[in-house]
Amino acid sequence: MNLLPVIDTTSIKWKTIRKDGLDLDYAVAIPRSIANNILKELEKTLEYFKGDLAKIKVFGKEYPLPRQQVAYGDPGITYKYSGKTIPALPWPAPVLALRNFLEGIKGIKYDFVLVNKYRNGNDHMGEHRDNEPELDPTYPIASISFGQERPFVLKHKDARKPGPDKKQIAPVKIDLEHGSVLFMNPPTNDIWYHSLPTRKKLLGVRINLTFRKMRKK
């Protein structure tokens, strides 16, 4: 079965957000019926990290990840964050189809993806920037969401500073919908932190895939 039939990418209606170093393109790019099938296939196909790779280090202490996570990519790629080295497993068919879909939109062949499964509204992602040194900062990070709609919150780095250096810059919130694509274009991840806060009343499963382009070695 072709999970991702040909979609006319020229007909996608993009919403752009530009302010203070924030550069985002957002659209519900995958029709609901197709998104439903992809979510079912991801739920059936993907297996998530266990053991040490299912933990995160905060101020030198390890805690269980407040979500499930796995990574895929081209041979030999690893990704380091929060004191962990994440290996890229071989591309499964549904994730590879999504990578090819993004290539059709942007002409970018991403070589790594981090998949996060939020089992319910208790699972979350804390504030951070995707600006690790092995990422190529000239490429956008592409985020595809399936399942439960969740708010995605971005905060300017200068609005997080304590004391007199703190600037009054309002956060930006986007409700990431089922079948949506978000491009975080440069220099967004150098200047803005992002998070997926806890929402205990939202009970549905959400699977998010963030595709990245690594620096050439």
PDB file of N, CA and C in Angstrom, residues 7 25 62 118 146-148 157 171 211:
ATOM      1  N   ILE A   7       0.843  14.020  -3.662  1.00  0.00           N
ATOM      2  CA  ILE A   7       0.105  15.197  -3.201  1.00  0.00           C
ATOM      3  C   ILE A   7       0.626  16.399  -3.973  1.00  0.00           C
ATOM      4  N   ASP A  25       7.404  28.468   8.570  1.00  0.00           N
ATOM      5  CA  ASP A  25       6.397  28.174   7.551  1.00  0.00           C
ATOM      6  C   ASP A  25       5.574  27.002   8.064  1.00  0.00           C
ATOM      7  N   GLU A  62      20.224  11.674  35.677  1.00  0.00           N
ATOM      8  CA  GLU A  62      19.401  11.080  34.642  1.00  0.00           C
ATOM      9  C   GLU A  62      17.960  10.874  35.112  1.00  0.00           C
ATOM     10  N   TYR A 118       4.210  11.086  21.992  1.00  0.00           N
ATOM     11  CA  TYR A 118       3.592  11.613  23.208  1.00  0.00           C
ATOM     12  C   TYR A 118       2.344  10.776  23.464  1.00  0.00           C
ATOM     13  N   PHE A 146       1.437  14.073  13.719  1.00  0.00           N
ATOM     14  CA  PHE A 146       0.268  13.226  13.513  1.00  0.00           C
ATOM     15  C   PHE A 146      -0.418  12.986  14.857  1.00  0.00           C
ATOM     16  N   GLY A 147      -1.749  12.898  14.824  1.00  0.00           N
ATOM     17  CA  GLY A 147      -2.495  12.566  16.030  1.00  0.00           C
ATOM     18  C   GLY A 147      -2.979  13.794  16.781  1.00  0.00           C
ATOM     19  N   GLN A 148      -2.925  13.703  18.099  1.00  0.00           N
ATOM     20  CA  GLN A 148      -3.472  14.746  18.971  1.00  0.00           C
ATOM     21  C   GLN A 148      -2.870  16.116  18.685  1.00  0.00           C
ATOM     22  N   LYS A 157      15.210  34.000  23.157  1.00  0.00           N
ATOM     23  CA  LYS A 157      16.227  33.758  24.195  1.00  0.00           C
ATOM     24  C   LYS A 157      16.392  34.956  25.125  1.00  0.00           C
ATOM     25  N   PRO A 171       5.856  35.384  23.676  1.00  0.00           N
ATOM     26  CA  PRO A 171       6.045  34.058  23.069  1.00  0.00           C
ATOM     27  C   PRO A 171       5.105  33.876  21.882  1.00  0.00           C
ATOM     28  N   PHE A 211      12.840  16.313  11.098  1.00  0.00           N
ATOM     29  CA  PHE A 211      13.871  15.959  10.124  1.00  0.00           C
ATOM     30  C   PHE A 211      14.961  17.022  10.131  1.00  0.00           C
TER      31      PHE A 211
END
